[in-house]
Tab-separated table of C-alpha atoms in Angstrom:
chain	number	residue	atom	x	y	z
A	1	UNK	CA	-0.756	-25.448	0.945
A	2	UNK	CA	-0.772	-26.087	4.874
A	3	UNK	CA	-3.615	-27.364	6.028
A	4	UNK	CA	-4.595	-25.610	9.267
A	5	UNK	CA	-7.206	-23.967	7.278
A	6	UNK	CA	-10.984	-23.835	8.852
A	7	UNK	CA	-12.617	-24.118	5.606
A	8	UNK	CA	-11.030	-25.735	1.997
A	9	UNK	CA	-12.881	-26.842	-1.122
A	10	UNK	CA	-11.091	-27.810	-4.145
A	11	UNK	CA	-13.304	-27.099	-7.461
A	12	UNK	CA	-12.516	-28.035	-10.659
A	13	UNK	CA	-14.933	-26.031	-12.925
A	14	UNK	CA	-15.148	-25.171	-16.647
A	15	UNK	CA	-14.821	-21.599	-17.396
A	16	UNK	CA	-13.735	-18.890	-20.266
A	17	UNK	CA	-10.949	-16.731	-18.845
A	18	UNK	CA	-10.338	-13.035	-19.317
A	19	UNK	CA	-6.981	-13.911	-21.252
A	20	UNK	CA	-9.344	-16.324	-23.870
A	21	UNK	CA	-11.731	-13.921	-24.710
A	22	UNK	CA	-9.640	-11.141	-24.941
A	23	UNK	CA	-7.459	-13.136	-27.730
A	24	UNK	CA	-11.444	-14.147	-29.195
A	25	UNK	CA	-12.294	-10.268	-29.711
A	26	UNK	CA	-8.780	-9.472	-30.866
A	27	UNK	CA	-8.673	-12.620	-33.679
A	28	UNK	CA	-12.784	-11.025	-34.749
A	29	UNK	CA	-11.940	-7.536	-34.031
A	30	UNK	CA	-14.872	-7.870	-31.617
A	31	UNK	CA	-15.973	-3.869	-30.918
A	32	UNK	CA	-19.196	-2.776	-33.106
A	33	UNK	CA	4.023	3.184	18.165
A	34	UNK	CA	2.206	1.318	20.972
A	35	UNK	CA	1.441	-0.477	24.085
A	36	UNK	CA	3.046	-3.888	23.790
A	37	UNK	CA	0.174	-5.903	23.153
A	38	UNK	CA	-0.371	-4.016	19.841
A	39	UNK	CA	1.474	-5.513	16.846
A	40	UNK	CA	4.049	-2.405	15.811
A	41	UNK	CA	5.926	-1.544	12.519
A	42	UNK	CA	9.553	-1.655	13.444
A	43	UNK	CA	11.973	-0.199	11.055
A	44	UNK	CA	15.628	-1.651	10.301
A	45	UNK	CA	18.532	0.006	7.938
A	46	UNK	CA	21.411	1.521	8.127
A	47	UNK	CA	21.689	5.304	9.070
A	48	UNK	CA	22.643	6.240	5.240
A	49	UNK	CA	19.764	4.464	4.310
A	50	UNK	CA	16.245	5.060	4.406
A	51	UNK	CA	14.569	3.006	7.357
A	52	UNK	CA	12.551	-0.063	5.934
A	53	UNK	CA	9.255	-0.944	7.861
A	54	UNK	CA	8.850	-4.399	8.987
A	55	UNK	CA	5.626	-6.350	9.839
A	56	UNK	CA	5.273	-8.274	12.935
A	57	UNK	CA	5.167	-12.159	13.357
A	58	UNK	CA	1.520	-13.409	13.221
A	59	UNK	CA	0.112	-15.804	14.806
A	60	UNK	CA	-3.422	-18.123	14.825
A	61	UNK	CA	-4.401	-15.610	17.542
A	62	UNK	CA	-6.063	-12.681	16.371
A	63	UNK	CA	-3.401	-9.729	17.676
A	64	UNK	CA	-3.902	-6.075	17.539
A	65	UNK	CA	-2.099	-4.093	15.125
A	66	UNK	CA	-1.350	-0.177	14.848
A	67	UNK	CA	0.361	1.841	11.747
A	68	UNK	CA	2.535	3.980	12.576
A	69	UNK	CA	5.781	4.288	9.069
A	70	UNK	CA	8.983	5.416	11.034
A	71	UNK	CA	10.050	9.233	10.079
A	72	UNK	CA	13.083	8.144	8.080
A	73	UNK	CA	11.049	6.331	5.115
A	74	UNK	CA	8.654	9.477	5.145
A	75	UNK	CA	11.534	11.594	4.893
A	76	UNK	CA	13.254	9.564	2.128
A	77	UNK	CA	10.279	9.624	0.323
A	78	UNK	CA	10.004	13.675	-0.073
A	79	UNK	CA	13.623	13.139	-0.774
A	80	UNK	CA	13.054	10.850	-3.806
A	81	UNK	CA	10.331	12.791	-5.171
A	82	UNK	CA	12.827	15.666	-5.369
A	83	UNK	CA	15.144	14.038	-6.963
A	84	UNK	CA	12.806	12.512	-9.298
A	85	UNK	CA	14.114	11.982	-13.356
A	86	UNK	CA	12.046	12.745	-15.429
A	87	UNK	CA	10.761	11.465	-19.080
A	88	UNK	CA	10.532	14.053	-21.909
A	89	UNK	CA	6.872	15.247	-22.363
A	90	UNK	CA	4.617	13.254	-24.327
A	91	UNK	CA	3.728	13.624	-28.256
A	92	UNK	CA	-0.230	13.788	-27.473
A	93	UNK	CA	-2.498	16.654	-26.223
A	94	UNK	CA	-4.378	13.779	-24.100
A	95	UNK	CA	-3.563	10.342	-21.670
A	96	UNK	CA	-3.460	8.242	-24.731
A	97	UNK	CA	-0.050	7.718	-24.303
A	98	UNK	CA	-0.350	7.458	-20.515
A	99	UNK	CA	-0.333	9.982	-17.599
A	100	UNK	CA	0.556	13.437	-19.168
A	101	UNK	CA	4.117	15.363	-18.054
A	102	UNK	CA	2.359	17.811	-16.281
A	103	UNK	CA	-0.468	16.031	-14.491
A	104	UNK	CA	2.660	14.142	-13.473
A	105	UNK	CA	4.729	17.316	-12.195
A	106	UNK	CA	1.494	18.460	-10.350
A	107	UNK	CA	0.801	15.217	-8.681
A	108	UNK	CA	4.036	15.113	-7.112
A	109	UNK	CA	4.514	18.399	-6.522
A	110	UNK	CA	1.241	18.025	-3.851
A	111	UNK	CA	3.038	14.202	-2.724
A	112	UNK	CA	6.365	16.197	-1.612
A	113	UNK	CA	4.684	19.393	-0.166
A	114	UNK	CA	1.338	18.965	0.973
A	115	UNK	CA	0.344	15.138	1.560
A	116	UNK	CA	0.024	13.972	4.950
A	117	UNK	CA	0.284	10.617	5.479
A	118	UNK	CA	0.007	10.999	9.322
A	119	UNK	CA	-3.598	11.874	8.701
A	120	UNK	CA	-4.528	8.249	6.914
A	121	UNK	CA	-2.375	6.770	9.979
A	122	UNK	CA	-4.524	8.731	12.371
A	123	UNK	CA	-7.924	7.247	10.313
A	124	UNK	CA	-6.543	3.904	10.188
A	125	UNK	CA	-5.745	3.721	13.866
A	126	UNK	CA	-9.312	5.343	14.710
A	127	UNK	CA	-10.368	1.620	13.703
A	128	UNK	CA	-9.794	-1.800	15.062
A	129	UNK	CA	-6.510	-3.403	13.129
A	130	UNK	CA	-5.845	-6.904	13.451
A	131	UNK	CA	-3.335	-9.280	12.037
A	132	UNK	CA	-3.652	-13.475	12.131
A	133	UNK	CA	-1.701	-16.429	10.359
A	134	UNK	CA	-3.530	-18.155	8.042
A	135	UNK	CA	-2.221	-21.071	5.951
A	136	UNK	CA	0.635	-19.715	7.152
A	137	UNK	CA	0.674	-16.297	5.895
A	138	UNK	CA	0.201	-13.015	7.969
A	139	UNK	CA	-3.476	-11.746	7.238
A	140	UNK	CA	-3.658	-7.755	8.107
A	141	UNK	CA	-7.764	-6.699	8.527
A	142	UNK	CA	-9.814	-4.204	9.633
A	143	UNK	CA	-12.811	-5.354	12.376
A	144	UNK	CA	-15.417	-3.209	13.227
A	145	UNK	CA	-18.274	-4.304	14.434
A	146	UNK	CA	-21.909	-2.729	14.967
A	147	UNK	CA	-24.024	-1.578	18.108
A	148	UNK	CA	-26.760	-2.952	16.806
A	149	UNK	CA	-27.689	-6.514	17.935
A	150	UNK	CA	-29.221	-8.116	14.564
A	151	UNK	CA	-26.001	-6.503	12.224
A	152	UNK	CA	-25.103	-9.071	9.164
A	153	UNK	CA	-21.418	-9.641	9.278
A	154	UNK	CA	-19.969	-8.733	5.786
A	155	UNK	CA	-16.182	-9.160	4.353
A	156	UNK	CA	-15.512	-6.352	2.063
A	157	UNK	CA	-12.553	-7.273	-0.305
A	158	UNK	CA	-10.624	-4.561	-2.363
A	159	UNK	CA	-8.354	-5.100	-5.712
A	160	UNK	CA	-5.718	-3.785	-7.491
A	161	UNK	CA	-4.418	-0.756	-7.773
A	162	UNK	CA	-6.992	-0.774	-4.854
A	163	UNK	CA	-6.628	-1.155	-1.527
A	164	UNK	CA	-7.980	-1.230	2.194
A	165	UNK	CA	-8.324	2.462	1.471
A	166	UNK	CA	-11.476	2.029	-0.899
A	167	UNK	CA	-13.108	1.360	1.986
A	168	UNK	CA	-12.862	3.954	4.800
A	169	UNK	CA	-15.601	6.416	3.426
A	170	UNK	CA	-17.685	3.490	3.880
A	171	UNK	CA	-17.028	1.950	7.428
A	172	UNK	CA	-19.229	4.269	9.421
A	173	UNK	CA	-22.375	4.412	7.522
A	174	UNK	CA	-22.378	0.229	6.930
A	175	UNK	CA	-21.733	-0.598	10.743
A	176	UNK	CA	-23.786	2.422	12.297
A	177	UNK	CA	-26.568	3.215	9.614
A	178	UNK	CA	-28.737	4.929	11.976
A	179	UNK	CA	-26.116	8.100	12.375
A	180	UNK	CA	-26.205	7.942	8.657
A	181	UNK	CA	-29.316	8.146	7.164
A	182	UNK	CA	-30.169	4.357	7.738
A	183	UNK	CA	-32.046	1.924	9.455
A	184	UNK	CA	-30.732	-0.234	12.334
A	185	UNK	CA	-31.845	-3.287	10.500
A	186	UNK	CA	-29.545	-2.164	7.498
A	187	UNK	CA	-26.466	-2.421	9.929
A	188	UNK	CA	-23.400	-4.811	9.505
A	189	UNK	CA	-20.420	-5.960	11.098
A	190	UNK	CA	-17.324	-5.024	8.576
A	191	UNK	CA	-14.437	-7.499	7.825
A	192	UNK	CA	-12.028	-5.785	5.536
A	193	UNK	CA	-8.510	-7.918	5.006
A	194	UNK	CA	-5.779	-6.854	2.833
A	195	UNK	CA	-4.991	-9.274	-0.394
A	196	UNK	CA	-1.574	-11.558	0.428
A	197	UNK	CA	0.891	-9.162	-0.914
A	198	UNK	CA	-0.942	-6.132	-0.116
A	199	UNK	CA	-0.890	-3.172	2.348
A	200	UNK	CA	-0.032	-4.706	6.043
A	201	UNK	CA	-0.431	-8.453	4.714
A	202	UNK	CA	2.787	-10.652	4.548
A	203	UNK	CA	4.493	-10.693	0.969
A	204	UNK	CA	3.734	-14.776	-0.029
A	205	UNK	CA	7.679	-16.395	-0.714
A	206	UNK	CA	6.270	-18.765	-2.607
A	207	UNK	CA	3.685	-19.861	-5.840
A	208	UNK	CA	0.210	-20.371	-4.530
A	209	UNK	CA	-1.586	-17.789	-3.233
A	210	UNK	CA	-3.805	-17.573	-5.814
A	211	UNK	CA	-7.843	-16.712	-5.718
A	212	UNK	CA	-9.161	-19.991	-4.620
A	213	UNK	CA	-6.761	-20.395	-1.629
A	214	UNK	CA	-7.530	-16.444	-0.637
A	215	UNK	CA	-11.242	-17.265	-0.797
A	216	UNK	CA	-10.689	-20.310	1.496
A	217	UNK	CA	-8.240	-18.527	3.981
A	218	UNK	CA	-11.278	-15.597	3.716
A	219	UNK	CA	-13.574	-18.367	4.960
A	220	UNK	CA	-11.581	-19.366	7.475
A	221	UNK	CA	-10.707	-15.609	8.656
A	222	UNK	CA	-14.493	-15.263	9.271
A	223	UNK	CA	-14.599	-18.395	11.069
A	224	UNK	CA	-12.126	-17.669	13.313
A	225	UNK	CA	-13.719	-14.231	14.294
A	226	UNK	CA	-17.043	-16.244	15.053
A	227	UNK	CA	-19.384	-15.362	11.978
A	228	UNK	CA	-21.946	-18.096	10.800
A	229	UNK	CA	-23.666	-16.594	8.986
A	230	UNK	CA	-22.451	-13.763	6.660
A	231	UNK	CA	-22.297	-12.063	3.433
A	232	UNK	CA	-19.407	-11.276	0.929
A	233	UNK	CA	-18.627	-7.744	-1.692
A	234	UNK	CA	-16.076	-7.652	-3.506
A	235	UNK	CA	-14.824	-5.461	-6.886
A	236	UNK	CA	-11.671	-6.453	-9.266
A	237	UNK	CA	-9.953	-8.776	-7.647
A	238	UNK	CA	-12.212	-8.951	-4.463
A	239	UNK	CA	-15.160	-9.960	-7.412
A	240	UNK	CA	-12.282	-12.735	-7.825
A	241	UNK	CA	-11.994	-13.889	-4.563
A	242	UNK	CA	-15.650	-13.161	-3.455
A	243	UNK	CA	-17.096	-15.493	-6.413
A	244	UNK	CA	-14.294	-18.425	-5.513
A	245	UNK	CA	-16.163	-18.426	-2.248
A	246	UNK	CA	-19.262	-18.188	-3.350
A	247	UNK	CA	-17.931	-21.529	-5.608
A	248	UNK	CA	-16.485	-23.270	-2.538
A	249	UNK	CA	-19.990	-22.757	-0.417
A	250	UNK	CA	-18.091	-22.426	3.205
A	251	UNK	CA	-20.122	-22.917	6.103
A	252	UNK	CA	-22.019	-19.804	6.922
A	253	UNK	CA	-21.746	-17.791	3.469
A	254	UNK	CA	-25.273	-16.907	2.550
A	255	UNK	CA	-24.770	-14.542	-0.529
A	256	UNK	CA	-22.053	-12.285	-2.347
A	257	UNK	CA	-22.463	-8.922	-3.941
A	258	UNK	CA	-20.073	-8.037	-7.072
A	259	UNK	CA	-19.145	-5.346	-8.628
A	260	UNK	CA	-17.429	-5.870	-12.102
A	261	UNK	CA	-18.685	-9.349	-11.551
A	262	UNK	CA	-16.531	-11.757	-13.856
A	263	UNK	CA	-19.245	-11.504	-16.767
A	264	UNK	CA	-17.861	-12.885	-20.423
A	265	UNK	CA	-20.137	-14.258	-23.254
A	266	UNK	CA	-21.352	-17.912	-22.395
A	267	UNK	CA	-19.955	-19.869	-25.373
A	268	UNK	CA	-20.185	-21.147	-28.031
A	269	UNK	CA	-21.669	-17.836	-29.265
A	270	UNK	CA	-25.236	-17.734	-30.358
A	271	UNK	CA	-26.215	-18.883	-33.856
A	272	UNK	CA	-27.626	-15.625	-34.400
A	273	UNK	CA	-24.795	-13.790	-33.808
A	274	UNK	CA	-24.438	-11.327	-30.288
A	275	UNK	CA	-27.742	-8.979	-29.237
A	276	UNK	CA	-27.618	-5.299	-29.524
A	277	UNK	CA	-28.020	-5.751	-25.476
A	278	UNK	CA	-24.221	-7.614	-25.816
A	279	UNK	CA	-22.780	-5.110	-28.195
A	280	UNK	CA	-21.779	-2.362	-25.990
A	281	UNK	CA	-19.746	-4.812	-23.909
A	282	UNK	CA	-18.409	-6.730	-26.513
A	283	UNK	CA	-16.835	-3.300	-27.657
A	284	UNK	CA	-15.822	-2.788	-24.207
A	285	UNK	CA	-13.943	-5.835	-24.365
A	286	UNK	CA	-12.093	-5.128	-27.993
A	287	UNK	CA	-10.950	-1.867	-26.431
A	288	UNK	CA	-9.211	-3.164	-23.358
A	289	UNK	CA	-7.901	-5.918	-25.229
A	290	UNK	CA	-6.347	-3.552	-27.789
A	291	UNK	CA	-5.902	-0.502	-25.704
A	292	UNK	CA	-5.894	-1.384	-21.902
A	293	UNK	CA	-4.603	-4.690	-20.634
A	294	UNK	CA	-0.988	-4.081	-21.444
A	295	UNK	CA	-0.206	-3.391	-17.436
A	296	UNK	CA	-2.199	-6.479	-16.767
A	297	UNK	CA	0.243	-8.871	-19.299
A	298	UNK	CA	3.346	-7.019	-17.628
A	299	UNK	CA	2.009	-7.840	-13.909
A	300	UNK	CA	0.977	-11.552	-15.295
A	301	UNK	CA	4.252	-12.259	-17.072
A	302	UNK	CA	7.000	-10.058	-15.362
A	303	UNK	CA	6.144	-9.279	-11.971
A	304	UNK	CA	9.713	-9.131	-10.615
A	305	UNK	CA	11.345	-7.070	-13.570
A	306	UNK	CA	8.639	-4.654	-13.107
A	307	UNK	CA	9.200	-4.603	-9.083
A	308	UNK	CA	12.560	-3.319	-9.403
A	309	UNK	CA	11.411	-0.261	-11.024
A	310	UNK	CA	8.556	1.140	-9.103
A	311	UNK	CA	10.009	-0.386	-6.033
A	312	UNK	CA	12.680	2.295	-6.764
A	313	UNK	CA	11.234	4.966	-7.562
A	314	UNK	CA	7.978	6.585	-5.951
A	315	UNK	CA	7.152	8.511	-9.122
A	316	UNK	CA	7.256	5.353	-11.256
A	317	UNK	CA	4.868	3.806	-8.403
A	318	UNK	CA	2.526	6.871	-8.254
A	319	UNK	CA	1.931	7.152	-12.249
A	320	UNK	CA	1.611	3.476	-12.104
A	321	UNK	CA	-1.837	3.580	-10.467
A	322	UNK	CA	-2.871	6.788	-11.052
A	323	UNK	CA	-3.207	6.330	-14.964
A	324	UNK	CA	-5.955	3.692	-13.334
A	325	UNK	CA	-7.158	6.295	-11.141
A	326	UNK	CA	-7.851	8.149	-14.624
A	327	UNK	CA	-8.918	5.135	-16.896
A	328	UNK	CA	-11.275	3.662	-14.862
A	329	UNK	CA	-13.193	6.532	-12.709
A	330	UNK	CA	-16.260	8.508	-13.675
A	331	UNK	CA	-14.241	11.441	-15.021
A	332	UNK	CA	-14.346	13.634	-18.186
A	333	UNK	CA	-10.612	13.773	-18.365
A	334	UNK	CA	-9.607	14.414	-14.964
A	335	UNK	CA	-9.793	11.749	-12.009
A	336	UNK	CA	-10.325	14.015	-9.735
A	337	UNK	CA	-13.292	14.830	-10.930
A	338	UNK	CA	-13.955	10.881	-9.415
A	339	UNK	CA	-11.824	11.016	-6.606
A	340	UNK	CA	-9.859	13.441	-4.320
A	341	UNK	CA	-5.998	13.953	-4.885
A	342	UNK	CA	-5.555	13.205	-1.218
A	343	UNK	CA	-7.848	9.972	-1.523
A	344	UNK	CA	-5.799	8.624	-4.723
A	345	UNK	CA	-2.323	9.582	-3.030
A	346	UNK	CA	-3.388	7.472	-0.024
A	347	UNK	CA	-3.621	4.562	-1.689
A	348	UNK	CA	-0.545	5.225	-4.097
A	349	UNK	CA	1.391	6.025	-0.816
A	350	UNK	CA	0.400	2.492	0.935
A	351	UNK	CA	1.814	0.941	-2.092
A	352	UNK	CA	4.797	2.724	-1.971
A	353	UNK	CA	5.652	2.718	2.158
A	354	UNK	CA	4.697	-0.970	2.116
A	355	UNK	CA	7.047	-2.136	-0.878
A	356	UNK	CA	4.072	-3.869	-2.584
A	357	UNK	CA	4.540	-2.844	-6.222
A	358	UNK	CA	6.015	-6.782	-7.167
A	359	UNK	CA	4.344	-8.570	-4.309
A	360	UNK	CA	0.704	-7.319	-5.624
A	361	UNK	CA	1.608	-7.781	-9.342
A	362	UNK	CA	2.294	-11.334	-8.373
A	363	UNK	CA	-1.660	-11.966	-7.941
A	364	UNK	CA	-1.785	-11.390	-11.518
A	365	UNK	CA	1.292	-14.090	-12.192
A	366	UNK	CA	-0.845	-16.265	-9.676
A	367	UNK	CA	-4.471	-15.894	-10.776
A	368	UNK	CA	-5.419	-13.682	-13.956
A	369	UNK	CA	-5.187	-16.456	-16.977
A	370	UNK	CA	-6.214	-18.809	-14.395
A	371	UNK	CA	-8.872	-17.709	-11.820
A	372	UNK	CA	-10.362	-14.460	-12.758
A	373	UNK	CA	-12.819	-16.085	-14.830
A	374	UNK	CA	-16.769	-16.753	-15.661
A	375	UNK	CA	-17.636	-19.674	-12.907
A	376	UNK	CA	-21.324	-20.839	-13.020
A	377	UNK	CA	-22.509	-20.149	-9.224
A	378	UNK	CA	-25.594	-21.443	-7.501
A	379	UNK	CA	-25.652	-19.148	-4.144
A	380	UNK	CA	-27.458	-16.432	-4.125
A	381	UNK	CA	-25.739	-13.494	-6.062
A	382	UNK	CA	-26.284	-9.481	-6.085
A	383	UNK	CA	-24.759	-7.207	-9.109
A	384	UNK	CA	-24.210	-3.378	-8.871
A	385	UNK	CA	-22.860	-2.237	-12.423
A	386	UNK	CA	-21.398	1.293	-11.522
A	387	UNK	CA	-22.262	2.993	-14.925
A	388	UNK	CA	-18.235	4.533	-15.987
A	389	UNK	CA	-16.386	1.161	-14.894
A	390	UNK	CA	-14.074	0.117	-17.954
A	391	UNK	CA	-16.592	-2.704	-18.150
A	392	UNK	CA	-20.093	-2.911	-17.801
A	393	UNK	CA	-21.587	-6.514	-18.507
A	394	UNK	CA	-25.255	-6.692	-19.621
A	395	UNK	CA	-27.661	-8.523	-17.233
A	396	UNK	CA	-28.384	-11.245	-19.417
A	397	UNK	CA	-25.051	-12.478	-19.158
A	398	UNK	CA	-25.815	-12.519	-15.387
A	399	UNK	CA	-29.141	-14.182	-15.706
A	400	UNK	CA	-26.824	-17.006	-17.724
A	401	UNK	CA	-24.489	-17.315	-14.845
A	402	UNK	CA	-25.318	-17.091	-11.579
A	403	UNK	CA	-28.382	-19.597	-11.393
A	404	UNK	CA	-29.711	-17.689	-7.899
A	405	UNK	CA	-28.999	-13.688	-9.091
A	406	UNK	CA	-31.480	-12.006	-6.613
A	407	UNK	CA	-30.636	-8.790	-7.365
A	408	UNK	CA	-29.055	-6.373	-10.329
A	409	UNK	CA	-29.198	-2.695	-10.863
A	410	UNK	CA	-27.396	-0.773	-12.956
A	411	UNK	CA	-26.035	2.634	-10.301
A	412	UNK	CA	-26.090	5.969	-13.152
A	413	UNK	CA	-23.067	7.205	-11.381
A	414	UNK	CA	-19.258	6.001	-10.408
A	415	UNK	CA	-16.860	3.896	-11.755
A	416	UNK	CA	-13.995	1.523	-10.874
A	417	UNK	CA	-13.729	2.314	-7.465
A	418	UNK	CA	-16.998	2.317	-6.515
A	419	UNK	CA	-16.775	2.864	-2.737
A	420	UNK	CA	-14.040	5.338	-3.216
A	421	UNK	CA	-16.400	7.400	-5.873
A	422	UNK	CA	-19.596	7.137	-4.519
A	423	UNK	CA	-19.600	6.531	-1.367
A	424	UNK	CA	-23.336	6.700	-0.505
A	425	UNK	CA	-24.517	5.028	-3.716
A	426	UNK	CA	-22.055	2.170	-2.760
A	427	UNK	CA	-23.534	1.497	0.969
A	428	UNK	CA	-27.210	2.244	-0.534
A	429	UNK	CA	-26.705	-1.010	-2.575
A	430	UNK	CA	-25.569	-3.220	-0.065
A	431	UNK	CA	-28.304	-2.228	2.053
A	432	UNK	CA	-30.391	-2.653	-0.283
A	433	UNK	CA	-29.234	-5.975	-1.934
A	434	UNK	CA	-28.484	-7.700	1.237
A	435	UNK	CA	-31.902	-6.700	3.123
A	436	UNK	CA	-33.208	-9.697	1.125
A	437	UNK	CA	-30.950	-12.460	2.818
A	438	UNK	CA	-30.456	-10.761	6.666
């Protein structure tokens, strides 16, 4: 790792990982473009092939950046998707099996003949864009910050198959509350950078971007835009990231808001066996362990073989996340019931412009038996548990690990993708976890 970073800590700490306890509860059966000074995509190919978009060199100085995906890769993408191959229809009446053959047709059906990227181009542009080097990687963020004087800077930090898209319903009523339903004294300033690998972040060409050095370069990213005092959110792998710098303590952090905080059962287990409190998310954990982490093992094991395939093929990318979509949304069967077709194909569509499939499943090679884990913290933490996540830990788990938890409440609606479900509910507890520390 370079060292031209503002902030560093390295932390050794004892922890159960994810991986562990999911092998525990299997082994117990454990479940009952633009003016030069903006940075510009460019595209490069040949004429018989579609035009590839590539990211401008960052620097340490914070440059502006605009989206704008040349023609040609939009056009080869319509092309692909009606060209598509497709698999023989499942044996199931239900997404047991994964994303049914005609919620499949459908889906791209809308991609190829109604989808318009040009109008999430249009949003993201409506919003300062930003690139930087940090530890010598390209850092791609969104900056906005308030009109009101006394706003607490916050770094919002997505996962996967999230993106920089969670976030845009969200934007407007966190940095100007008082033109939605708010309080000037519940304003922020909004940080929101894209994951290495992600979105309009460099691709890392080598191992070690994993969640302690993104927390640190996070640190360092607020530095450098002049925050000393701020706050942290993050879901997934942004709960990852958020709680390594909550761990490292950089100068100016004052507390962090999760949710799906990294919650597992403090061992060894109790002599009296698990409370009826635990159970529920002790099942939880037996079914994704038997039922739901097989996309996590590929994307931990075999990033690169499983590149090639949805880097190929925008179907195979779409179904990819949108079996998540499904999964892990407040739905009775159908994600949109959680979250607009439009919404879900703009983040399936960054993915897929971007080339990110491999360069995002390499997080998981970096990170998930490693880093995504239960860490002890002492700074002050807040916990939202969004009620139809795939995983709802019980407070007293909390209570056990975070030694300064200021704040938990259990929201009765949303899921996974909190901001992108429930918009409102989502900027309702930030304001009102983080009016305690402003």
């Amino acid at each position: 790792m370079k060292d031209d970073l503002e902030h560093r800590a390295e932390v050794a700490v004892p922890f159960t990982s994810r991986r562990k306890f999911i092998r525990a509860a299997l082994a117990t059966g454990a479940a009952g473009i633009f003016p030069a000074e903006l940075g510009v995509l460019s595209a490069r190919g040949s004429a018989d092939k579609a035009a590839q978009i590539a990211l401008p060199t960052a620097t340490k100085d914070v440059s502006p950046f605009n989206v704008h995906i040349p023609q040609a890769t939009l056009d080869d993408l319509k092309k692909r998707l009606a060209d598509a191959r497709w698999p023989d229809k499942e044996t199931v009446t239900d997404w047991s099996q994964g994303v049914p053959l005609a919620k499949a047709h459908a889906l791209v059906e809308y991609w190829r003949t109604h989808y318009d990227w040009r109008r999430v181009e249009s949003t993201l542009n409506g919003l300062p864009q930003f690139r930087t080097q940090i530890d010598g990687l390209g850092i791609y963020f969104i900056h906005v910050r308030s009109k009101h004087e006394n706003a607490l800077p916050i770094i919002l930090t997505h996962g996967w198959p999230g993106s920089i898209i969670e976030f845009m319903q969200v934007v407007g009523p966190l940095v100007d509350p008082t033109a939605h339903g708010g309080k000037a004294d519940e304003a922020f300033h909004v940080v929101i950078p894209s994951l290495p690998g992600f979105g309009f972040s460099d691709k890392p060409t080598e191992p070690g971007w994993r969640l302690p050095r993104i927390a640190s370069a996070w640190a360092a990213l607020m530095a450098r835009l002049g925050y000393s005092h701020y706050v942290a959110q993050g879901g997934d792998w942004g709960a990852g990231v958020t709680s390594w710098m909550a761990k490292q303590r950089p100068s100016g952090l004052a507390a962090i808001h999760l949710n799906l905080p990294i919650l597992f059962p403090p061992p060894p287990p109790p002599p009296g066996g698990y409370s009826a409190t635990e159970q529920p998310a002790l099942a939880q954990l037996g079914k994704y362990a038997s039922d739901g982490s097989a996309y996590g093992s590929i994307q931990a094991t075999r990033p690169q073989t499983l590149g090639y395939g949805l880097a190929d093929s925008p179907v195979g990318q779409a179904m990819w996340i949108y079996e998540k979509f499904q999964a892990w949304s407040d739905n009775k069967g159908d994600p949109t019931e959680a979250i607009s077709l439009d919404h879900m194909l703009d983040d399936i569509t960054l993915y897929w412009l971007t080339d990110t499939a491999a360069s995002s499943a390499r997080l998981y090679y970096e990170s998930w038996a490693k880093d995504f884990s239960r860490m002890p913290l002492d700074l002050p933490v807040a916990v939202s548990i969004f009620k139809s996540d795939f995983f709802t830990p019980p407070k007293v788990w909390g209570e056990e690990t975070y030694s300064k938890l200021f704040y938990w409440n259990e929201v009765p609606k949303g899921g996974h993708f909190a901001a992108l479900e429930q918009p409102d509910l989502f900027v309702a507890e930030l304001r009102k976890s983080f009016a305690q520390v402003r």
